[in-house]
Amino acid sequence: FFPSRRRFVSEIAVLVAAVPFTSFLYGMLRGKYDYRLHRTTLYFDDLPEAFDGFTITQLSDIHSGSFDNTAAVQRGIDLAKAQNSDLFVFTGDLVNNVAEEIEPYLDRFGTLKAPYGQFSILGNHDYGDYIKWDSEEAKAENLQRLKAHHRTLGYRLMLDEHVMLEKGGQSIAL
C-alpha cells in the first residue's frame, strides 16, 4: 500500500518541520547554558607585529531575559574570564526585549575585564522591536536605559564608530 501523494507530501512536511522545532525547543530549554568555546587563530599579512598573539574573547546573544539559573550563568562568565584575553568584545543581544532583563546580572557581567578594554555593540533584540510598547517614548527610554547598562558593565558601547587600539607603538582599528 502506497499512501496518496498528498498524504505522503504532508507527512514529509511535518517531518521536515519537526527538525527546526526540536532544535528551537532544545535551545530554549537546555542549550541556553551549553556554552561552547571556539578557539580560532587568524592570520593577516598586514597585522602589526605588536599584535601577533593578541587574544580576543567575544560573547554574543546573551539574551538575559531567558536566564533562570544564576549558577549556570556564572559558569559561562567564568569560562570567558578564564581566557585571560587582551580584549573583550560583546556583539549584541544583551537582552530579549527590555533593559531590566540584564539588571540582576550587571555585577556578574561587569567582572569581564581585559587589558585593552571591553567593547560592545547593540543587537537586533536590544532595540526593543519584538514587543509592543505603550509609546515610542517608552521604547526610546528603554534603549537609553540599556545603553546606560553597557556603561555600568564597563563596556564601551560603539555606535557607528571605530576605535584605534595601540600596543607597542603600533595600532589596529576596532
mmCIF file of C-alpha atoms in Angstrom:
data_model
loop_
_atom_site.group_PDB
_atom_site.id
_atom_site.type_symbol
_atom_site.label_atom_id
_atom_site.label_comp_id
_atom_site.label_asym_id
_atom_site.label_seq_id
_atom_site.Cartn_x
_atom_site.Cartn_y
_atom_site.Cartn_z
ATOM 1 C CA PHE A 1 0.000 0.000 0.000
ATOM 2 C CA PHE A 2 1.371 3.387 -1.012
ATOM 3 C CA PRO A 3 -0.123 6.481 0.621
ATOM 4 C CA SER A 4 -1.664 9.023 -1.625
ATOM 5 C CA ARG A 5 0.705 11.647 -2.933
ATOM 6 C CA ARG A 6 -0.967 14.397 -0.882
ATOM 7 C CA ARG A 7 -0.697 12.398 2.348
ATOM 8 C CA PHE A 8 2.919 11.499 1.606
ATOM 9 C CA VAL A 9 3.847 15.156 0.986
ATOM 10 C CA SER A 10 2.024 16.195 4.183
ATOM 11 C CA GLU A 11 3.883 13.617 6.260
ATOM 12 C CA ILE A 12 7.239 14.663 4.820
ATOM 13 C CA ALA A 13 6.407 18.327 5.529
ATOM 14 C CA VAL A 14 5.618 17.521 9.177
ATOM 15 C CA LEU A 15 8.860 15.579 9.497
ATOM 16 C CA VAL A 16 10.917 18.394 7.964
ATOM 17 C CA ALA A 17 9.202 20.981 10.189
ATOM 18 C CA ALA A 18 9.958 18.905 13.295
ATOM 19 C CA VAL A 19 13.723 19.373 12.896
ATOM 20 C CA PRO A 20 13.897 23.161 13.432
ATOM 21 C CA PHE A 21 11.115 22.999 16.030
ATOM 22 C CA THR A 22 13.048 20.399 18.035
ATOM 23 C CA SER A 23 16.228 22.480 17.722
ATOM 24 C CA PHE A 24 14.338 25.553 18.905
ATOM 25 C CA LEU A 25 12.983 23.715 21.958
ATOM 26 C CA TYR A 26 16.442 22.339 22.789
ATOM 27 C CA GLY A 27 17.929 25.832 22.597
ATOM 28 C CA MET A 28 15.257 27.295 24.867
ATOM 29 C CA LEU A 29 15.266 24.564 27.485
ATOM 30 C CA ARG A 30 18.735 23.066 27.565
ATOM 31 C CA GLY A 31 21.057 24.766 25.109
ATOM 32 C CA LYS A 32 20.991 28.219 26.708
ATOM 33 C CA TYR A 33 23.612 27.052 29.232
ATOM 34 C CA ASP A 34 25.530 24.768 26.877
ATOM 35 C CA TYR A 35 28.479 27.126 26.491
ATOM 36 C CA ARG A 36 30.979 26.382 23.757
ATOM 37 C CA LEU A 37 34.479 27.722 23.474
ATOM 38 C CA HIS A 38 35.736 28.128 19.910
ATOM 39 C CA ARG A 39 39.402 28.993 19.505
ATOM 40 C CA THR A 40 40.311 30.416 16.136
ATOM 41 C CA THR A 41 43.687 31.698 15.030
ATOM 42 C CA LEU A 42 43.550 34.386 12.370
ATOM 43 C CA TYR A 43 46.437 35.321 10.126
ATOM 44 C CA PHE A 44 46.828 38.705 8.474
ATOM 45 C CA ASP A 45 49.753 39.656 6.274
ATOM 46 C CA ASP A 46 49.489 43.288 7.356
ATOM 47 C CA LEU A 47 48.936 42.737 11.095
ATOM 48 C CA PRO A 48 51.313 44.938 13.086
ATOM 49 C CA GLU A 49 53.957 42.801 14.790
ATOM 50 C CA ALA A 50 52.995 44.106 18.236
ATOM 51 C CA PHE A 51 49.589 42.414 17.831
ATOM 52 C CA ASP A 52 50.973 38.969 16.996
ATOM 53 C CA GLY A 53 49.391 36.659 19.576
ATOM 54 C CA PHE A 54 46.810 39.278 20.627
ATOM 55 C CA THR A 55 43.750 37.487 22.003
ATOM 56 C CA ILE A 56 40.092 38.480 21.868
ATOM 57 C CA THR A 57 37.169 36.962 23.737
ATOM 58 C CA GLN A 58 33.836 37.511 22.025
ATOM 59 C CA LEU A 59 30.451 36.923 23.635
ATOM 60 C CA SER A 60 27.222 37.338 21.742
ATOM 61 C CA ASP A 61 23.494 36.801 22.096
ATOM 62 C CA ILE A 62 23.321 36.683 25.879
ATOM 63 C CA HIS A 63 19.512 37.159 25.839
ATOM 64 C CA SER A 64 19.499 37.693 29.604
ATOM 65 C CA GLY A 65 15.691 37.618 29.736
ATOM 66 C CA SER A 66 15.924 33.856 29.227
ATOM 67 C CA PHE A 67 18.058 33.206 32.319
ATOM 68 C CA ASP A 68 16.652 31.240 35.211
ATOM 69 C CA ASN A 69 19.829 29.654 36.602
ATOM 70 C CA THR A 70 22.314 32.101 38.111
ATOM 71 C CA ALA A 71 24.937 29.424 38.767
ATOM 72 C CA ALA A 72 24.869 28.366 35.107
ATOM 73 C CA VAL A 73 25.233 31.986 34.000
ATOM 74 C CA GLN A 74 28.226 32.355 36.325
ATOM 75 C CA ARG A 75 29.836 29.259 34.756
ATOM 76 C CA GLY A 76 29.703 30.988 31.374
ATOM 77 C CA ILE A 77 31.154 34.201 32.768
ATOM 78 C CA ASP A 78 33.933 32.249 34.488
ATOM 79 C CA LEU A 79 34.709 30.475 31.206
ATOM 80 C CA ALA A 80 35.040 33.824 29.431
ATOM 81 C CA LYS A 81 37.225 35.252 32.207
ATOM 82 C CA ALA A 82 39.478 32.178 32.197
ATOM 83 C CA GLN A 83 40.585 33.049 28.665
ATOM 84 C CA ASN A 84 42.655 35.968 30.049
ATOM 85 C CA SER A 85 42.255 37.733 26.732
ATOM 86 C CA ASP A 86 43.778 41.037 25.712
ATOM 87 C CA LEU A 87 40.407 42.361 24.530
ATOM 88 C CA PHE A 88 36.789 41.579 25.339
ATOM 89 C CA VAL A 89 34.016 42.216 22.817
ATOM 90 C CA PHE A 90 30.291 41.724 23.234
ATOM 91 C CA THR A 91 28.485 41.599 19.912
ATOM 92 C CA GLY A 92 24.821 42.197 20.577
ATOM 93 C CA ASP A 93 21.552 40.966 22.074
ATOM 94 C CA LEU A 94 22.270 41.564 25.735
ATOM 95 C CA VAL A 95 18.503 41.268 26.364
ATOM 96 C CA ASN A 96 15.484 39.655 24.741
ATOM 97 C CA ASN A 97 13.270 42.733 24.867
ATOM 98 C CA VAL A 98 13.723 45.145 27.766
ATOM 99 C CA ALA A 99 16.678 46.689 29.585
ATOM 100 C CA GLU A 100 15.604 45.410 33.001
ATOM 101 C CA GLU A 101 16.355 41.820 31.932
ATOM 102 C CA ILE A 102 20.107 42.361 32.415
ATOM 103 C CA GLU A 103 19.805 44.213 35.725
ATOM 104 C CA PRO A 104 20.084 41.136 38.003
ATOM 105 C CA TYR A 105 23.330 40.233 36.208
ATOM 106 C CA LEU A 106 25.076 43.612 35.977
ATOM 107 C CA ASP A 107 27.533 42.789 38.773
ATOM 108 C CA ARG A 108 28.380 39.419 37.260
ATOM 109 C CA PHE A 109 28.890 40.536 33.646
ATOM 110 C CA GLY A 110 30.673 43.639 34.930
ATOM 111 C CA THR A 111 33.554 41.422 36.077
ATOM 112 C CA LEU A 112 34.555 40.715 32.475
ATOM 113 C CA LYS A 113 37.671 42.835 32.031
ATOM 114 C CA ALA A 114 40.588 42.848 29.616
ATOM 115 C CA PRO A 115 43.794 44.915 29.459
ATOM 116 C CA TYR A 116 42.837 46.569 26.150
ATOM 117 C CA GLY A 117 39.236 47.135 27.158
ATOM 118 C CA GLN A 118 35.703 45.888 26.854
ATOM 119 C CA PHE A 119 33.717 46.938 23.799
ATOM 120 C CA SER A 120 30.132 46.241 22.814
ATOM 121 C CA ILE A 121 27.570 46.826 20.112
ATOM 122 C CA LEU A 122 23.797 46.564 20.094
ATOM 123 C CA GLY A 123 21.962 43.642 18.518
ATOM 124 C CA ASN A 124 18.520 43.496 16.962
ATOM 125 C CA HIS A 125 16.850 42.439 20.234
ATOM 126 C CA ASP A 126 18.454 45.322 22.131
ATOM 127 C CA TYR A 127 16.394 47.865 20.191
ATOM 128 C CA GLY A 128 13.137 46.557 21.697
ATOM 129 C CA ASP A 129 11.444 45.818 18.381
ATOM 130 C CA TYR A 130 9.959 42.485 19.431
ATOM 131 C CA ILE A 131 7.403 43.668 21.960
ATOM 132 C CA LYS A 132 4.542 46.140 21.904
ATOM 133 C CA TRP A 133 5.389 49.408 23.673
ATOM 134 C CA ASP A 134 2.869 51.782 25.195
ATOM 135 C CA SER A 135 4.569 54.611 23.332
ATOM 136 C CA GLU A 136 7.593 55.454 21.219
ATOM 137 C CA GLU A 137 8.898 57.389 24.232
ATOM 138 C CA ALA A 138 8.823 54.230 26.370
ATOM 139 C CA LYS A 139 10.728 52.337 23.695
ATOM 140 C CA ALA A 140 13.310 55.135 23.404
ATOM 141 C CA GLU A 141 13.680 55.285 27.196
ATOM 142 C CA ASN A 142 14.285 51.530 27.292
ATOM 143 C CA LEU A 143 17.068 51.878 24.716
ATOM 144 C CA GLN A 144 18.692 54.703 26.684
ATOM 145 C CA ARG A 145 18.491 52.593 29.837
ATOM 146 C CA LEU A 146 20.137 49.669 28.046
ATOM 147 C CA LYS A 147 22.911 51.938 26.780
ATOM 148 C CA ALA A 148 23.464 53.066 30.379
ATOM 149 C CA HIS A 149 23.715 49.405 31.416
ATOM 150 C CA HIS A 150 26.552 48.925 28.917
ATOM 151 C CA ARG A 151 28.387 51.768 30.681
ATOM 152 C CA THR A 152 27.639 50.230 34.092
ATOM 153 C CA LEU A 153 29.114 46.955 32.858
ATOM 154 C CA GLY A 154 32.282 48.800 31.880
ATOM 155 C CA TYR A 155 31.720 48.189 28.160
ATOM 156 C CA ARG A 156 32.367 50.940 25.662
ATOM 157 C CA LEU A 157 29.243 50.837 23.524
ATOM 158 C CA MET A 158 30.241 51.516 19.944
ATOM 159 C CA LEU A 159 27.615 53.210 17.816
ATOM 160 C CA ASP A 160 28.673 53.502 14.166
ATOM 161 C CA GLU A 161 32.266 54.261 15.090
ATOM 162 C CA HIS A 162 35.671 52.709 15.403
ATOM 163 C CA VAL A 163 38.475 52.983 17.898
ATOM 164 C CA MET A 164 42.217 52.589 17.467
ATOM 165 C CA LEU A 165 43.949 50.091 19.745
ATOM 166 C CA GLU A 166 47.599 50.780 20.403
ATOM 167 C CA LYS A 167 50.239 48.305 21.513
ATOM 168 C CA GLY A 168 53.986 48.613 21.378
ATOM 169 C CA GLY A 169 53.791 51.811 19.346
ATOM 170 C CA GLN A 170 51.635 50.160 16.686
ATOM 171 C CA SER A 171 47.879 50.289 16.182
ATOM 172 C CA ILE A 172 44.900 48.487 14.700
ATOM 173 C CA ALA A 173 41.311 49.639 14.234
ATOM 174 C CA LEU A 174 38.421 48.007 16.034
#
